[in-house]
Coordinates of N, CA and C in Angstrom, one line a residue:
Chain A
N22 N 0.4 -15.7 -18.1 CA 1.1 -16.2 -16.9 C 0.7 -15.5 -15.6
A23 N 0.6 -16.2 -14.5 CA 0.1 -15.6 -13.3 C 1.3 -14.8 -12.6
G24 N 2.6 -15.2 -12.9 CA 3.7 -14.5 -12.2 C 3.9 -15.2 -10.8
V25 N 3.9 -14.3 -9.8 CA 4.1 -14.8 -8.4 C 2.8 -14.6 -7.7
T26 N 2.3 -15.7 -7.1 CA 1.0 -15.8 -6.5 C 1.2 -16.1 -5.0
Q27 N 0.7 -15.2 -4.1 CA 0.8 -15.4 -2.7 C -0.6 -15.6 -2.1
T28 N -0.7 -16.5 -1.2 CA -1.9 -16.7 -0.4 C -1.6 -16.9 1.1
P29 N -2.4 -16.5 2.0 CA -3.6 -15.6 1.8 C -3.2 -14.2 1.6
K30 N -4.1 -13.3 1.3 CA -3.9 -11.9 1.2 C -3.9 -11.2 2.5
F31 N -4.7 -11.7 3.4 CA -4.8 -11.1 4.7 C -5.0 -12.3 5.8
R32 N -4.4 -12.0 7.0 CA -4.6 -13.0 8.0 C -4.4 -12.4 9.4
I33 N -5.2 -12.8 10.3 CA -5.0 -12.4 11.7 C -4.7 -13.6 12.5
L34 N -3.6 -13.6 13.2 CA -3.2 -14.7 14.1 C -3.2 -14.3 15.5
K35 N -3.4 -15.2 16.4 CA -3.2 -15.0 17.8 C -1.8 -15.3 18.2
I36 N -1.3 -14.7 19.2 CA 0.1 -14.9 19.7 C 0.2 -16.4 20.0
G37 N 1.3 -17.0 19.5 CA 1.6 -18.4 19.7 C 1.1 -19.3 18.6
Q38 N 0.2 -18.8 17.8 CA -0.3 -19.7 16.7 C 0.8 -19.8 15.6
S39 N 0.6 -20.8 14.7 CA 1.5 -20.9 13.6 C 0.7 -20.9 12.3
M40 N 1.4 -20.6 11.2 CA 0.8 -20.5 9.9 C 1.8 -20.6 8.8
T41 N 1.4 -20.9 7.6 CA 2.3 -21.0 6.5 C 1.8 -20.0 5.4
L42 N 2.7 -19.1 5.0 CA 2.3 -18.2 3.9 C 2.8 -19.0 2.6
Q43 N 1.9 -19.0 1.7 CA 2.2 -19.8 0.4 C 2.7 -18.8 -0.7
C44 N 3.6 -19.3 -1.5 CA 4.1 -18.5 -2.6 C 4.4 -19.5 -3.7
A45 N 3.9 -19.2 -4.9 CA 4.2 -20.0 -6.1 C 4.5 -19.1 -7.3
Q46 N 5.4 -19.5 -8.1 CA 5.7 -18.8 -9.3 C 5.7 -19.7 -10.5
D47 N 5.3 -19.2 -11.7 CA 5.2 -20.0 -12.9 C 6.1 -19.6 -14.0
M48 N 7.2 -18.9 -13.6 CA 8.2 -18.4 -14.6 C 9.5 -19.2 -14.6
N49 N 9.5 -20.3 -13.9 CA 10.6 -21.2 -13.9 C 11.9 -20.5 -13.4
H50 N 11.7 -19.6 -12.4 CA 12.8 -18.8 -11.9 C 13.5 -19.7 -10.8
N51 N 14.9 -19.6 -10.8 CA 15.6 -20.3 -9.8 C 15.6 -19.7 -8.5
Y52 N 15.6 -18.3 -8.5 CA 15.8 -17.6 -7.2 C 14.4 -17.2 -6.7
M53 N 14.2 -17.4 -5.4 CA 13.0 -16.9 -4.8 C 13.3 -16.3 -3.4
Y54 N 12.5 -15.4 -3.0 CA 12.8 -14.5 -1.8 C 11.6 -14.3 -1.0
W55 N 11.8 -14.1 0.3 CA 10.7 -13.6 1.2 C 11.2 -12.3 1.8
Y56 N 10.4 -11.3 1.7 CA 10.7 -10.0 2.4 C 9.6 -9.7 3.3
R57 N 9.9 -8.9 4.3 CA 8.8 -8.3 5.1 C 9.0 -6.7 5.0
Q58 N 7.8 -6.1 4.9 CA 7.8 -4.6 4.8 C 7.1 -4.0 5.9
D59 N 7.9 -3.2 6.7 CA 7.3 -2.4 7.8 C 7.3 -1.0 7.4
P60 N 6.4 -0.2 7.9 CA 6.3 1.2 7.6 C 7.6 2.0 7.8
G61 N 8.0 2.7 6.8 CA 9.2 3.5 6.9 C 10.5 2.7 6.9
M62 N 10.5 1.4 6.7 CA 11.7 0.6 6.9 C 12.1 -0.1 5.6
G63 N 11.4 0.1 4.5 CA 11.7 -0.6 3.3 C 11.4 -2.0 3.4
L64 N 12.1 -2.8 2.6 CA 12.0 -4.3 2.6 C 13.2 -4.9 3.2
K65 N 12.9 -5.9 4.1 CA 14.0 -6.6 4.7 C 13.9 -8.1 4.3
L66 N 15.1 -8.7 3.9 CA 15.1 -10.0 3.4 C 15.0 -11.0 4.5
I67 N 14.1 -11.9 4.5 CA 13.9 -12.9 5.6 C 14.7 -14.2 5.2
Y68 N 14.4 -14.8 4.1 CA 15.0 -16.0 3.6 C 15.1 -15.9 2.1
Y69 N 16.0 -16.7 1.5 CA 16.0 -16.8 0.0 C 16.4 -18.2 -0.4
S70 N 16.2 -18.5 -1.7 CA 16.5 -19.8 -2.2 C 17.1 -19.6 -3.6
V71 N 18.1 -20.4 -3.9 CA 18.7 -20.3 -5.2 C 18.4 -21.5 -6.1
G72 N 17.5 -22.3 -5.6 CA 17.0 -23.5 -6.3 C 16.4 -24.5 -5.4
A73 N 15.7 -25.4 -6.0 CA 15.0 -26.5 -5.2 C 16.0 -27.1 -4.3
G74 N 15.6 -27.2 -3.0 CA 16.4 -27.9 -2.0 C 17.5 -27.0 -1.4
I75 N 17.6 -25.7 -1.8 CA 18.7 -24.9 -1.3 C 18.0 -23.6 -0.8
T76 N 18.2 -23.3 0.5 CA 17.7 -22.1 1.1 C 18.8 -21.5 2.0
D77 N 18.6 -20.2 2.3 CA 19.6 -19.6 3.2 C 18.9 -18.4 3.9
K78 N 19.5 -18.0 5.0 CA 19.0 -16.9 5.8 C 19.3 -15.5 5.1
G79 N 18.4 -14.6 5.3 CA 18.6 -13.2 4.9 C 18.9 -12.4 6.1
E80 N 18.4 -11.2 6.1 CA 18.8 -10.2 7.2 C 18.0 -10.4 8.5
V81 N 16.7 -10.9 8.4 CA 15.9 -11.0 9.5 C 15.2 -12.4 9.6
P82 N 15.9 -13.5 9.8 CA 15.3 -14.8 9.7 C 14.7 -15.3 11.0
N83 N 14.9 -14.7 12.1 CA 14.5 -15.3 13.4 C 13.0 -15.3 13.4
G84 N 12.5 -16.5 13.8 CA 11.0 -16.7 14.0 C 10.4 -17.3 12.7
Y85 N 11.2 -17.5 11.7 CA 10.6 -18.0 10.4 C 11.4 -19.2 9.9
N86 N 10.7 -20.0 9.1 CA 11.4 -21.1 8.4 C 10.8 -21.2 7.0
V87 N 11.7 -21.8 6.1 CA 11.2 -22.0 4.7 C 11.6 -23.4 4.3
S88 N 11.1 -23.7 3.1 CA 11.5 -24.9 2.4 C 11.3 -24.7 0.9
R89 N 12.0 -25.5 0.1 CA 11.9 -25.3 -1.3 C 12.1 -26.7 -1.9
S90 N 10.9 -27.4 -2.0 CA 10.9 -28.7 -2.5 C 10.8 -28.8 -4.0
T91 N 10.2 -27.7 -4.6 CA 10.1 -27.6 -6.0 C 10.6 -26.3 -6.5
T92 N 10.8 -26.1 -7.8 CA 11.2 -24.8 -8.3 C 10.0 -23.8 -8.1
E93 N 8.8 -24.3 -8.2 CA 7.7 -23.3 -8.2 C 7.3 -22.8 -6.9
D94 N 7.5 -23.5 -5.8 CA 6.9 -23.2 -4.5 C 7.9 -22.8 -3.4
F95 N 7.6 -21.9 -2.6 CA 8.6 -21.4 -1.6 C 7.7 -20.9 -0.4
P96 N 7.2 -21.8 0.4 CA 6.4 -21.4 1.5 C 7.2 -20.9 2.7
L97 N 6.6 -19.9 3.4 CA 7.2 -19.3 4.6 C 6.4 -19.8 5.8
R98 N 7.1 -20.3 6.8 CA 6.4 -20.8 8.0 C 6.7 -19.9 9.2
L99 N 5.6 -19.6 9.9 CA 5.8 -18.9 11.2 C 5.3 -19.9 12.3
E100 N 6.2 -20.3 13.2 CA 5.9 -21.3 14.1 C 5.2 -20.8 15.4
L101 N 5.7 -19.8 16.0 CA 5.1 -19.2 17.2 C 4.9 -17.7 17.0
A102 N 3.7 -17.4 16.5 CA 3.5 -16.0 16.1 C 3.7 -15.0 17.2
A103 N 4.4 -13.9 17.0 CA 4.6 -12.8 17.9 C 4.1 -11.5 17.3
P104 N 3.7 -10.5 18.2 CA 3.3 -9.2 17.7 C 4.3 -8.6 16.8
S105 N 5.6 -8.8 17.0 CA 6.7 -8.2 16.2 C 6.7 -8.8 14.8
Q106 N 5.9 -9.8 14.5 CA 5.8 -10.4 13.2 C 4.6 -9.8 12.4
T107 N 3.9 -8.8 13.0 CA 2.9 -8.1 12.3 C 3.6 -7.3 11.2
S108 N 3.2 -7.5 10.0 CA 3.9 -6.9 8.8 C 3.2 -7.3 7.5
V109 N 3.7 -6.7 6.4 CA 3.3 -7.2 5.1 C 4.4 -8.0 4.5
Y110 N 4.1 -9.2 4.1 CA 5.1 -10.1 3.6 C 5.0 -10.2 2.1
F111 N 6.2 -10.1 1.4 CA 6.2 -10.2 0.0 C 7.1 -11.4 -0.4
C112 N 6.6 -12.2 -1.4 CA 7.4 -13.2 -2.0 C 7.9 -12.6 -3.4
A113 N 9.1 -13.0 -3.8 CA 9.6 -12.5 -5.1 C 10.4 -13.6 -5.7
S114 N 10.6 -13.5 -7.0 CA 11.4 -14.4 -7.7 C 12.2 -13.7 -8.8
S115 N 13.3 -14.3 -9.2 CA 14.1 -13.8 -10.3 C 14.8 -14.9 -11.0
Y116 N 15.2 -14.7 -12.3 CA 15.8 -15.7 -13.0 C 17.2 -16.1 -12.5
I117 N 18.0 -15.0 -12.2 CA 19.2 -15.1 -11.5 C 19.3 -14.0 -10.5
A118 N 20.4 -13.9 -9.7 CA 20.6 -12.8 -8.8 C 21.3 -11.7 -9.6
G119 N 21.7 -10.7 -8.9 CA 22.5 -9.6 -9.5 C 21.6 -8.6 -10.3
G120 N 21.8 -8.4 -11.5 CA 21.2 -7.3 -12.2 C 19.9 -7.6 -12.9
T121 N 19.3 -8.7 -12.6 CA 18.0 -9.0 -13.2 C 16.8 -8.6 -12.3
E122 N 15.7 -8.4 -13.0 CA 14.5 -7.9 -12.3 C 14.0 -9.0 -11.4
A123 N 13.5 -8.5 -10.2 CA 12.7 -9.4 -9.3 C 11.3 -9.1 -9.5
F124 N 10.5 -10.2 -9.6 CA 9.0 -10.1 -9.7 C 8.4 -10.4 -8.4
F125 N 7.5 -9.5 -8.0 CA 6.9 -9.6 -6.7 C 5.4 -10.1 -6.7
G126 N 5.0 -10.8 -5.7 CA 3.6 -11.1 -5.5 C 2.9 -9.9 -4.9
Q127 N 1.6 -10.0 -4.6 CA 0.8 -8.9 -4.2 C 0.9 -8.7 -2.7
G128 N 1.5 -9.6 -2.0 CA 1.7 -9.5 -0.5 C 0.7 -10.2 0.3
T129 N 1.1 -10.4 1.5 CA 0.2 -11.0 2.6 C 0.3 -10.1 3.8
R130 N -0.8 -9.5 4.2 CA -0.9 -8.6 5.3 C -1.2 -9.4 6.5
L131 N -0.3 -9.5 7.5 CA -0.4 -10.4 8.6 C -0.5 -9.5 9.9
T132 N -1.5 -9.8 10.7 CA -1.6 -9.1 12.0 C -1.6 -10.1 13.1
V133 N -0.7 -10.0 14.1 CA -0.6 -10.9 15.2 C -1.1 -10.1 16.5
V134 N -2.2 -10.7 17.1 CA -2.8 -10.0 18.2 C -2.8 -10.9 19.5
Chain B
A7 N 29.5 -3.6 2.9 CA 28.1 -3.9 2.5 C 27.5 -2.6 1.9
Q8 N 26.7 -2.8 0.9 CA 26.1 -1.6 0.3 C 24.9 -1.1 1.1
S9 N 24.5 0.1 0.8 CA 23.3 0.7 1.5 C 22.7 1.7 0.6
V10 N 21.4 2.0 0.9 CA 20.7 3.0 0.1 C 20.0 4.0 1.0
T11 N 20.1 5.3 0.6 CA 19.4 6.3 1.4 C 18.4 7.0 0.5
Q12 N 17.1 7.1 0.8 CA 16.2 7.8 0.0 C 15.8 9.1 0.9
L13 N 16.1 10.2 0.3 CA 15.9 11.5 1.0 C 14.4 11.9 0.8
G14 N 13.7 12.0 2.0 CA 12.3 12.4 1.9 C 11.4 11.2 1.9
S15 N 10.8 10.9 3.0 CA 9.9 9.8 3.0 C 8.5 10.1 2.4
H16 N 8.2 11.4 2.3 CA 7.0 11.9 1.6 C 7.3 13.1 0.7
V17 N 6.9 13.0 -0.5 CA 7.0 14.1 -1.5 C 5.7 14.4 -2.1
S18 N 5.3 15.7 -2.1 CA 4.1 16.1 -2.8 C 4.4 17.0 -3.9
V19 N 3.7 16.8 -5.1 CA 3.9 17.6 -6.2 C 2.5 17.9 -6.8
S20 N 2.4 19.0 -7.5 CA 1.1 19.3 -8.2 C 1.1 18.5 -9.6
E21 N -0.1 18.2 -10.0 CA -0.2 17.5 -11.3 C 0.4 18.4 -12.4
G22 N 1.3 17.8 -13.2 CA 2.0 18.6 -14.3 C 3.3 19.1 -13.9
A23 N 3.6 19.0 -12.6 CA 4.9 19.5 -12.1 C 6.0 18.4 -12.2
L24 N 7.3 18.8 -12.1 CA 8.4 17.9 -12.1 C 8.4 17.0 -10.9
V25 N 8.6 15.7 -11.1 CA 8.8 14.8 -10.0 C 10.3 14.5 -9.9
L26 N 10.8 14.7 -8.7 CA 12.2 14.3 -8.4 C 12.3 13.6 -7.1
L27 N 12.7 12.3 -7.1 CA 12.8 11.5 -6.0 C 14.3 11.1 -5.8
R28 N 14.8 11.3 -4.6 CA 16.3 11.3 -4.5 C 16.7 9.9 -3.9
C29 N 17.8 9.4 -4.4 CA 18.4 8.2 -4.0 C 19.9 8.3 -4.0
N30 N 20.5 8.0 -2.9 CA 22.0 7.9 -2.8 C 22.4 6.6 -2.3
Y31 N 23.5 6.1 -2.8 CA 23.9 4.7 -2.4 C 25.3 4.8 -1.9
S32 N 25.6 3.7 -1.2 CA 27.0 3.4 -0.7 C 27.4 2.1 -1.2
S33 N 28.5 2.0 -1.9 CA 28.9 0.6 -2.3 C 30.4 0.7 -2.6
S34 N 31.1 -0.5 -2.3 CA 32.5 -0.5 -2.5 C 32.9 -0.7 -3.9
V35 N 32.0 -1.1 -4.8 CA 32.3 -1.2 -6.2 C 31.1 -0.7 -6.9
P36 N 31.2 -0.3 -8.2 CA 30.1 0.2 -9.0 C 28.9 -0.8 -8.9
P37 N 27.8 -0.3 -8.4 CA 26.7 -1.2 -8.2 C 25.7 -1.3 -9.4
Y38 N 24.7 -2.2 -9.3 CA 23.6 -2.1 -10.1 C 22.5 -1.4 -9.3
L39 N 21.7 -0.6 -9.9 CA 20.7 0.2 -9.2 C 19.3 0.0 -9.9
F40 N 18.3 0.1 -9.0 CA 16.9 -0.1 -9.5 C 16.0 0.9 -8.8
W41 N 14.9 1.2 -9.5 CA 13.8 1.9 -8.9 C 12.6 1.0 -9.1
Y42 N 11.9 0.7 -8.0 CA 10.6 0.0 -8.0 C 9.5 0.9 -7.6
V43 N 8.3 0.6 -8.1 CA 7.1 1.4 -7.7 C 6.1 0.4 -7.0
Q44 N 5.4 0.9 -6.0 CA 4.4 0.1 -5.3 C 3.1 0.8 -5.2
Y45 N 2.1 0.4 -6.0 CA 0.8 1.0 -5.9 C 0.0 0.4 -4.7
P46 N -0.9 1.1 -4.2 CA -1.6 0.6 -2.9 C -2.1 -0.8 -3.1
N47 N -1.8 -1.6 -2.0 CA -2.2 -3.0 -1.9 C -1.6 -3.9 -3.1
Q48 N -0.5 -3.5 -3.6 CA 0.1 -4.2 -4.7 C 1.6 -4.6 -4.3
G49 N 2.1 -5.5 -5.1 CA 3.5 -5.8 -4.9 C 4.4 -4.7 -5.6
L50 N 5.7 -4.9 -5.6 CA 6.6 -4.0 -6.2 C 6.7 -4.3 -7.7
Q51 N 6.9 -3.2 -8.5 CA 7.0 -3.4 -9.9 C 8.2 -2.6 -10.4
L52 N 9.0 -3.2 -11.2 CA 10.3 -2.5 -11.7 C 9.9 -1.4 -12.6
L53 N 10.5 -0.2 -12.2 CA 10.3 1.0 -13.1 C 11.5 1.1 -14.1
L54 N 12.7 0.9 -13.6 CA 13.9 1.0 -14.4 C 15.1 0.5 -13.7
K55 N 16.2 0.2 -14.4 CA 17.4 -0.3 -13.8 C 18.6 0.2 -14.5
Y56 N 19.7 0.4 -13.8 CA 21.0 0.7 -14.4 C 21.9 -0.5 -14.0
T57 N 22.6 -1.0 -15.1 CA 23.6 -2.0 -14.8 C 24.9 -1.5 -15.4
T58 N 25.0 -1.4 -16.7 CA 26.2 -0.9 -17.3 C 25.8 0.0 -18.5
G59 N 26.8 0.7 -19.0 CA 26.5 1.5 -20.2 C 26.0 2.9 -20.0
A60 N 25.0 3.3 -20.7 CA 24.5 4.7 -20.7 C 24.0 5.0 -19.2
T61 N 24.4 6.1 -18.7 CA 24.1 6.4 -17.3 C 22.7 7.0 -17.2
L62 N 22.1 7.5 -18.3 CA 20.7 7.9 -18.2 C 19.8 6.8 -18.7
V63 N 19.0 6.3 -17.8 CA 18.1 5.2 -18.2 C 16.7 5.6 -18.1
K64 N 15.9 5.1 -19.1 CA 14.5 5.4 -19.2 C 13.7 4.2 -18.8
G65 N 12.6 4.5 -18.1 CA 11.8 3.4 -17.6 C 10.3 3.5 -18.1
I66 N 9.5 2.8 -17.5 CA 8.1 2.9 -17.8 C 7.4 4.1 -17.3
N67 N 6.3 4.5 -17.9 CA 5.4 5.6 -17.5 C 6.1 6.9 -17.5
G68 N 7.1 7.1 -18.4 CA 7.8 8.4 -18.5 C 8.9 8.7 -17.5
F69 N 9.2 7.8 -16.6 CA 10.2 8.0 -15.6 C 11.6 7.7 -16.2
E70 N 12.6 8.5 -15.7 CA 14.0 8.2 -16.0 C 14.8 8.5 -14.8
A71 N 16.1 7.9 -14.8 CA 17.0 8.1 -13.7 C 18.4 8.2 -14.3
E72 N 19.3 9.0 -13.6 CA 20.6 9.1 -14.1 C 21.6 8.6 -13.0
F73 N 22.5 7.7 -13.4 CA 23.5 7.2 -12.5 C 24.7 8.2 -12.5
K74 N 25.0 8.8 -11.3 CA 26.1 9.7 -11.2 C 27.0 9.2 -10.2
K75 N 28.1 8.6 -10.7 CA 29.1 7.9 -9.9 C 29.8 8.9 -8.9
S76 N 30.1 10.1 -9.4 CA 30.8 11.1 -8.6 C 29.9 11.5 -7.4
E77 N 28.6 11.5 -7.6 CA 27.7 11.9 -6.5 C 27.1 10.7 -5.8
T78 N 27.4 9.5 -6.2 CA 26.8 8.3 -5.7 C 25.3 8.4 -5.6
S79 N 24.7 8.9 -6.7 CA 23.3 9.1 -6.7 C 22.6 8.4 -7.9
F80 N 21.3 8.2 -7.7 CA 20.5 7.6 -8.8 C 19.1 8.2 -8.6
H81 N 19.0 9.5 -8.9 CA 17.7 10.1 -8.6 C 16.7 9.8 -9.7
L82 N 15.4 9.7 -9.4 CA 14.4 9.4 -10.3 C 13.6 10.7 -10.7
T83 N 13.3 10.9 -11.9 CA 12.6 12.1 -12.4 C 11.6 11.7 -13.4
K84 N 10.6 12.7 -13.4 CA 9.6 12.6 -14.5 C 9.2 14.1 -14.7
P85 N 9.2 14.5 -16.0 CA 9.0 15.9 -16.3 C 7.6 16.4 -15.8
S86 N 6.6 15.6 -15.9 CA 5.2 16.1 -15.7 C 4.4 15.0 -14.9
A87 N 4.1 15.3 -13.6 CA 3.4 14.3 -12.8 C 2.0 14.2 -13.2
H88 N 1.5 12.9 -13.1 CA 0.2 12.6 -13.4 C -0.4 12.0 -12.1
M89 N -1.8 12.1 -12.0 CA -2.4 11.6 -10.8 C -2.1 10.1 -10.6
S90 N -2.0 9.4 -11.6 CA -1.7 8.0 -11.5 C -0.3 7.6 -11.0
D91 N 0.5 8.6 -10.9 CA 1.9 8.4 -10.4 C 1.9 8.3 -8.9
A92 N 0.8 8.6 -8.2 CA 0.8 8.5 -6.8 C 1.0 7.1 -6.3
A93 N 2.1 6.9 -5.6 CA 2.5 5.5 -5.2 C 3.7 5.7 -4.3
E94 N 4.2 4.5 -3.8 CA 5.4 4.5 -3.1 C 6.6 4.0 -4.0
Y95 N 7.7 4.7 -3.9 CA 8.8 4.4 -4.8 C 10.0 3.9 -3.9
F96 N 10.6 2.8 -4.4 CA 11.8 2.3 -3.7 C 13.0 2.2 -4.6
C97 N 14.1 2.7 -4.1 CA 15.4 2.6 -4.7 C 16.1 1.3 -4.1
A98 N 16.8 0.6 -5.0 CA 17.4 -0.6 -4.5 C 18.8 -0.7 -5.2
V99 N 19.7 -1.4 -4.5 CA 21.1 -1.6 -5.0 C 21.5 -3.0 -4.8
T100 N 22.3 -3.5 -5.8 CA 23.0 -4.8 -5.6 C 24.3 -4.7 -6.2
L101 N 25.1 -5.7 -6.0 CA 26.5 -5.7 -6.6 C 26.4 -6.5 -7.9
P102 N 27.3 -6.2 -8.8 CA 27.2 -7.0 -10.1 C 27.5 -8.5 -9.9
S103 N 28.3 -8.8 -8.9 CA 28.5 -10.2 -8.7 C 27.7 -10.7 -7.5
G104 N 26.7 -9.9 -7.2 CA 26.0 -10.1 -5.9 C 25.3 -11.4 -5.8
S105 N 25.3 -11.9 -4.6 CA 24.4 -13.0 -4.2 C 23.0 -12.6 -4.0
A106 N 22.1 -13.5 -3.9 CA 20.7 -13.2 -3.8 C 20.4 -12.4 -2.5
R107 N 21.3 -12.4 -1.5 CA 20.9 -11.7 -0.3 C 21.4 -10.2 -0.4
Q108 N 22.0 -9.8 -1.4 CA 22.7 -8.5 -1.4 C 21.8 -7.4 -2.1
L109 N 20.6 -7.7 -2.5 CA 19.7 -6.7 -3.0 C 19.2 -5.9 -1.8
T110 N 19.5 -4.7 -1.7 CA 19.2 -3.8 -0.6 C 18.3 -2.7 -1.0
F111 N 17.2 -2.6 -0.2 CA 16.2 -1.6 -0.6 C 16.3 -0.3 0.3
G112 N 16.0 0.8 -0.2 CA 15.8 2.0 0.6 C 14.5 1.9 1.4
S113 N 14.3 2.9 2.2 CA 13.1 2.9 3.1 C 11.8 3.4 2.3
G114 N 12.0 3.9 1.1 CA 10.8 4.3 0.3 C 10.4 5.7 0.4
T115 N 9.8 6.3 -0.7 CA 9.3 7.6 -0.7 C 7.9 7.6 -1.2
Q116 N 7.0 8.1 -0.4 CA 5.6 8.1 -0.8 C 5.3 9.4 -1.6
L117 N 4.9 9.2 -2.9 CA 4.6 10.4 -3.7 C 3.2 10.6 -3.8
T118 N 2.8 11.9 -3.4 CA 1.4 12.4 -3.5 C 1.4 13.4 -4.7
V119 N 0.4 13.2 -5.5 CA 0.2 14.2 -6.6 C -1.1 14.9 -6.4
L120 N -1.0 16.2 -6.3 CA -2.1 17.1 -5.9 C -2.8 17.7 -7.2
P121 N -4.1 17.7 -7.2 CA -4.8 18.2 -8.4 C -4.6 19.7 -8.6

């Protein structure tokens, strides 16, 4: 099994551009998450989904949008890129919330210039 | 709301020495606790977790952690460091009945292993 797959691995955007970070999982997990990781700050939850068609905001949702049309896919959209969105983005999935393990993708390193 | 504090953003140990990475949490109810490891340019990988039962939990690669309710701590240890242990380590907490948004990560500890 591939687990959680993120594309692209690296991307440079200009201010005001838009892009979609792709995330797919093949473990039939209901829960999927998007985190951003900034140096010394740990991981902050951007959005999450508890199943197809259901999404909700996390701690830092401003400037992002998500959709969940299938169990497998959970893309993250940046509409108007800003330098503050320079970060490493991780997608994760889990079978349920609470005490179960979250499985992470390898990350997308995004730079906005 | 729960929170996690990792003491020491950088820890250096010699190969073969004890590894001790500190994690303290704040929670209104007994939480579930996790340690994740992140190798360079990789995603996070679960090392170990505590949910209920035995307070000393063993994980992969020889790591273990002990849940101490009285000290609100969940420190990660390994008796003898190996060069391959060099990575960033994250402590995380969630509530037993937690929703998906309640998994909270600490700021991470970068472990360097010196030859």
